[in-house]
């Protein structure tokens, strides 16, 4: 086959010393006839890496949630039990921590969706080329400044004598007392994850062909109806894709509650982090199973809503 | 076309959101000039002292480590991520959905879970924490970013392109060089840029996979802990904004003239939207 | 005579040759007998403020050991960091009394030879071989400094000036109080109750049976609505006080010094009932990669000058009483302010951090161990 291809391209007059090309053609042919070989070659390295490095360590971690530790030396004892899960189930403190984490994650997602949608619409369908580029850069650049510093600056802004209260007092309004509280945590999360919501929403809105909107108007629909029945459903996968970011990133974070939270701002991540710090790996693993399960459910719902096709 | 009122309202909303995004950044830059080493408002006095004080050997070492980790993790991600994307996009096989789901996990799961899982694995395997363990940790989510980006691009490109190339007599290498690469290049560049940005700013997984070394985010956390030289942290942030603003603005300028911006915007959008990034 | 002399000389020479210690060659019990050449690097885990350039830079210059410090805000963090990666990540840790025994029994630290530290013999007797770093005569570290957990308050907003820990449980300052985010804080509540509720018969705030423990936890849950934030990082408390979010709280002298330097109107004190505190030890990791540098560091920070510098900077008390006169030279009156050369009774009034274990000192075995303290603390914070 290789020889005939060479002949077909008039390559027979080429110098005979080009075995590498012939070999490459034979290899290509092999892969063409046996596509699974190509699939295997492509998929094996990343899958092996993932399975051995990542998945195995995850499995090992969750197995350890069924073990216990020696109280004094803090070494892990391989004694099977469900004490960790029983503690989680019975103590109301862990319930409220989990609910707070999930609740704020949902609130952040909703806030970012509301903030991002009009902006994405403006960028995709109204702004001219120059404004669109400008807004694009303006939304993207904050991602490159350090997350830690952005959280820290908000802590300073929301301080008792920070920029926010200073401004409020100057215009005669009472001071807002939201520093070091769950309000601060919600605000900061909404702030840092906003670019991640804007971009998929923008992408989804940009892909709606103008002809759809024209057709809708031709059929007599007004602005609101067009929005509700044409634009929103088509943009929804983008919103859901963005929500996967905002939700999972908030769900697993502990840095923002640590830096900017108040006395009742513990997240699941904080408890896991503190448990690791005090050597209670099995308990940390057990509590870490909660965001894992929540995200599993969330991803299944997101898939049904078509977010994975919007990716 | 939308009504004029709607367009104005949306424009105002967009301006407010952009202002919301940038006001804290402006404050970060302002605080870098704070004379006092303890941050408060109003700023008592201004100085450029911290810009000189910030460039210590510690900062240089951390910067160099962050850059190295970012480059290696991105390199691994580009290779493994595109390979995986090709495999999933072009072939139907049993367990394809599972593979796809598996490859999204590092980003869907909280960073702390990835961090402690890897940490436990390293401890169990008696592997010393070093730059390489940091790279492994970062590679897990960098691969996902590149994978999703390349996958999205492949889904839009026609598979018959490769067949046509082979019909015309090209071997595997030529097909790659002349057909596959041009289609993918912008996706890879965008994905790579994003993966690097994520790795550079990552703190949670790094906390658990770093030994005694400090990447820039870990160094910043150390400075925040100490509370003695906080403006140095602002100086670092300011520098980062400036250094990334320049190439991004430049790129945007060049693209604008050639009309490539829409395509580039689409690339980066794909990259970011499919990358459930752990910026932490 | 010449022959004998030569014989004697030869014998003496042989004996001398046998006795000359080469770098790091151990004596009979496995400990080094001299400090060898520095390895060029030193990785430490330290409390915030323990590795200031003021004394690190001259050390680096004199020994060539480049110091990399990772900060930890609690003993728990220090233990975790020491155990990472098989224990060879770090060479040393400035462990407080509630981490040191855990590290010793967990085989995370190795014995050291205190005779290699010239200033060790000058240390106050109570800190030469204290039970929290010396087990069965084997030294697992060199004592560093010690100090109290103080009561910090804003002089403008807290009137009259407080004299007792009761102020941090007082609803008058609701939403303006801060205490450390550390399970060991339960001991502070127990200490307060040892005088406020004598019927509980609390003698040692770290040895609490379930009745005493529950009472302490109950006091802390009553305190919770008054708390603005549990500070985990030293800079948290600095920001809280500087920016008006907190006006009173439990603290370390480090925060007080930083706030006063930043012109914040604060003061601190140790109430009459006493306070909890910490006695820190520099311990060497069992798998230290740079042991010679670590020995050099331990020797360096034990010298009177560095002890004085660190004591003034952080606000703690040196283990080496020769530092007191230098403290007064650097900052007049500081020796008395930080109790340098203080009496044994002051030393005894500080209840130093130690790991709570089930074995109470009195022969009973029903005290709460540290795991229960941690769980109670997490659930208390909610």
PDB file of N, CA and C in Angstrom, chain A residues 84-101 264 266 268 271 283 287, chain C residues 221 224 375-382:
ATOM      1  N   UNK A  84     -16.294   7.728  62.490  1.00  0.00           N
ATOM      2  CA  UNK A  84     -16.193   9.077  61.923  1.00  0.00           C
ATOM      3  C   UNK A  84     -17.518   9.505  61.317  1.00  0.00           C
ATOM      4  N   UNK A  85     -18.121   8.601  60.552  1.00  0.00           N
ATOM      5  CA  UNK A  85     -19.392   8.957  59.921  1.00  0.00           C
ATOM      6  C   UNK A  85     -20.487   9.105  60.949  1.00  0.00           C
ATOM      7  N   UNK A  86     -20.409   8.292  62.021  1.00  0.00           N
ATOM      8  CA  UNK A  86     -21.419   8.416  63.068  1.00  0.00           C
ATOM      9  C   UNK A  86     -21.298   9.778  63.742  1.00  0.00           C
ATOM     10  N   UNK A  87     -20.067  10.209  64.010  1.00  0.00           N
ATOM     11  CA  UNK A  87     -19.874  11.533  64.624  1.00  0.00           C
ATOM     12  C   UNK A  87     -20.470  12.625  63.743  1.00  0.00           C
ATOM     13  N   UNK A  88     -20.217  12.521  62.436  1.00  0.00           N
ATOM     14  CA  UNK A  88     -20.757  13.527  61.523  1.00  0.00           C
ATOM     15  C   UNK A  88     -22.281  13.537  61.545  1.00  0.00           C
ATOM     16  N   UNK A  89     -22.840  12.344  61.593  1.00  0.00           N
ATOM     17  CA  UNK A  89     -24.281  12.246  61.522  1.00  0.00           C
ATOM     18  C   UNK A  89     -24.926  12.783  62.778  1.00  0.00           C
ATOM     19  N   UNK A  90     -24.289  12.520  63.932  1.00  0.00           N
ATOM     20  CA  UNK A  90     -24.945  12.837  65.183  1.00  0.00           C
ATOM     21  C   UNK A  90     -24.761  14.275  65.634  1.00  0.00           C
ATOM     22  N   UNK A  91     -23.624  14.862  65.315  1.00  0.00           N
ATOM     23  CA  UNK A  91     -23.353  16.184  65.876  1.00  0.00           C
ATOM     24  C   UNK A  91     -23.966  17.267  65.004  1.00  0.00           C
ATOM     25  N   UNK A  92     -24.778  18.117  65.608  1.00  0.00           N
ATOM     26  CA  UNK A  92     -25.464  19.137  64.825  1.00  0.00           C
ATOM     27  C   UNK A  92     -24.495  20.203  64.325  1.00  0.00           C
ATOM     28  N   UNK A  93     -23.349  20.340  64.999  1.00  0.00           N
ATOM     29  CA  UNK A  93     -22.378  21.352  64.559  1.00  0.00           C
ATOM     30  C   UNK A  93     -21.932  21.058  63.131  1.00  0.00           C
ATOM     31  N   UNK A  94     -21.666  19.773  62.829  1.00  0.00           N
ATOM     32  CA  UNK A  94     -21.207  19.451  61.481  1.00  0.00           C
ATOM     33  C   UNK A  94     -22.321  19.623  60.460  1.00  0.00           C
ATOM     34  N   UNK A  95     -23.580  19.388  60.894  1.00  0.00           N
ATOM     35  CA  UNK A  95     -24.687  19.637  59.973  1.00  0.00           C
ATOM     36  C   UNK A  95     -24.716  21.101  59.567  1.00  0.00           C
ATOM     37  N   UNK A  96     -24.622  21.977  60.593  1.00  0.00           N
ATOM     38  CA  UNK A  96     -24.728  23.402  60.248  1.00  0.00           C
ATOM     39  C   UNK A  96     -23.536  23.845  59.425  1.00  0.00           C
ATOM     40  N   UNK A  97     -22.355  23.270  59.674  1.00  0.00           N
ATOM     41  CA  UNK A  97     -21.196  23.636  58.850  1.00  0.00           C
ATOM     42  C   UNK A  97     -21.431  23.225  57.402  1.00  0.00           C
ATOM     43  N   UNK A  98     -21.920  21.998  57.205  1.00  0.00           N
ATOM     44  CA  UNK A  98     -22.161  21.527  55.841  1.00  0.00           C
ATOM     45  C   UNK A  98     -23.231  22.373  55.159  1.00  0.00           C
ATOM     46  N   UNK A  99     -24.318  22.659  55.882  1.00  0.00           N
ATOM     47  CA  UNK A  99     -25.395  23.448  55.286  1.00  0.00           C
ATOM     48  C   UNK A  99     -24.917  24.854  54.948  1.00  0.00           C
ATOM     49  N   UNK A 100     -24.120  25.426  55.848  1.00  0.00           N
ATOM     50  CA  UNK A 100     -23.586  26.771  55.587  1.00  0.00           C
ATOM     51  C   UNK A 100     -22.742  26.758  54.323  1.00  0.00           C
ATOM     52  N   UNK A 101     -21.875  25.758  54.181  1.00  0.00           N
ATOM     53  CA  UNK A 101     -21.002  25.678  53.009  1.00  0.00           C
ATOM     54  C   UNK A 101     -21.834  25.573  51.739  1.00  0.00           C
ATOM     55  N   UNK A 264     -18.589  32.441  63.274  1.00  0.00           N
ATOM     56  CA  UNK A 264     -19.413  31.308  62.851  1.00  0.00           C
ATOM     57  C   UNK A 264     -19.319  31.117  61.359  1.00  0.00           C
ATOM     58  N   UNK A 266     -17.202  28.732  59.774  1.00  0.00           N
ATOM     59  CA  UNK A 266     -16.441  27.557  59.366  1.00  0.00           C
ATOM     60  C   UNK A 266     -17.079  26.909  58.153  1.00  0.00           C
ATOM     61  N   UNK A 268     -16.712  23.442  55.374  1.00  0.00           N
ATOM     62  CA  UNK A 268     -16.267  22.050  55.415  1.00  0.00           C
ATOM     63  C   UNK A 268     -14.755  22.013  55.269  1.00  0.00           C
ATOM     64  N   UNK A 271     -12.826  22.593  58.533  1.00  0.00           N
ATOM     65  CA  UNK A 271     -12.822  21.455  59.456  1.00  0.00           C
ATOM     66  C   UNK A 271     -11.856  20.396  58.948  1.00  0.00           C
ATOM     67  N   UNK A 283     -10.894  11.260  60.100  1.00  0.00           N
ATOM     68  CA  UNK A 283     -12.062  12.121  60.230  1.00  0.00           C
ATOM     69  C   UNK A 283     -12.113  13.135  59.097  1.00  0.00           C
ATOM     70  N   UNK A 287     -15.233  13.680  56.435  1.00  0.00           N
ATOM     71  CA  UNK A 287     -15.947  14.923  56.164  1.00  0.00           C
ATOM     72  C   UNK A 287     -15.733  15.370  54.723  1.00  0.00           C
TER      73      UNK A 287
ATOM     74  N   UNK C 221     -18.955  28.393  75.093  1.00  0.00           N
ATOM     75  CA  UNK C 221     -20.122  28.561  74.221  1.00  0.00           C
ATOM     76  C   UNK C 221     -20.912  29.794  74.598  1.00  0.00           C
ATOM     77  N   UNK C 224     -19.156  32.593  72.867  1.00  0.00           N
ATOM     78  CA  UNK C 224     -19.140  32.616  71.401  1.00  0.00           C
ATOM     79  C   UNK C 224     -19.926  33.771  70.791  1.00  0.00           C
ATOM     80  N   UNK C 375     -12.126  18.015  69.067  1.00  0.00           N
ATOM     81  CA  UNK C 375     -13.492  17.846  68.582  1.00  0.00           C
ATOM     82  C   UNK C 375     -14.409  18.858  69.247  1.00  0.00           C
ATOM     83  N   UNK C 376     -14.214  19.026  70.567  1.00  0.00           N
ATOM     84  CA  UNK C 376     -15.058  19.979  71.268  1.00  0.00           C
ATOM     85  C   UNK C 376     -14.872  21.377  70.701  1.00  0.00           C
ATOM     86  N   UNK C 377     -13.639  21.732  70.380  1.00  0.00           N
ATOM     87  CA  UNK C 377     -13.368  23.075  69.868  1.00  0.00           C
ATOM     88  C   UNK C 377     -14.034  23.294  68.516  1.00  0.00           C
ATOM     89  N   UNK C 378     -13.904  22.295  67.604  1.00  0.00           N
ATOM     90  CA  UNK C 378     -14.532  22.414  66.290  1.00  0.00           C
ATOM     91  C   UNK C 378     -16.041  22.548  66.415  1.00  0.00           C
ATOM     92  N   UNK C 379     -16.633  21.719  67.282  1.00  0.00           N
ATOM     93  CA  UNK C 379     -18.079  21.760  67.415  1.00  0.00           C
ATOM     94  C   UNK C 379     -18.535  23.036  68.093  1.00  0.00           C
ATOM     95  N   UNK C 380     -17.705  23.551  68.985  1.00  0.00           N
ATOM     96  CA  UNK C 380     -18.031  24.805  69.649  1.00  0.00           C
ATOM     97  C   UNK C 380     -18.078  25.946  68.639  1.00  0.00           C
ATOM     98  N   UNK C 381     -17.106  25.986  67.743  1.00  0.00           N
ATOM     99  CA  UNK C 381     -17.076  27.061  66.761  1.00  0.00           C
ATOM    100  C   UNK C 381     -18.237  26.935  65.785  1.00  0.00           C
ATOM    101  N   UNK C 382     -18.606  25.671  65.497  1.00  0.00           N
ATOM    102  CA  UNK C 382     -19.764  25.482  64.611  1.00  0.00           C
ATOM    103  C   UNK C 382     -19.522  26.076  63.255  1.00  0.00           C
TER     104      UNK C 382
END
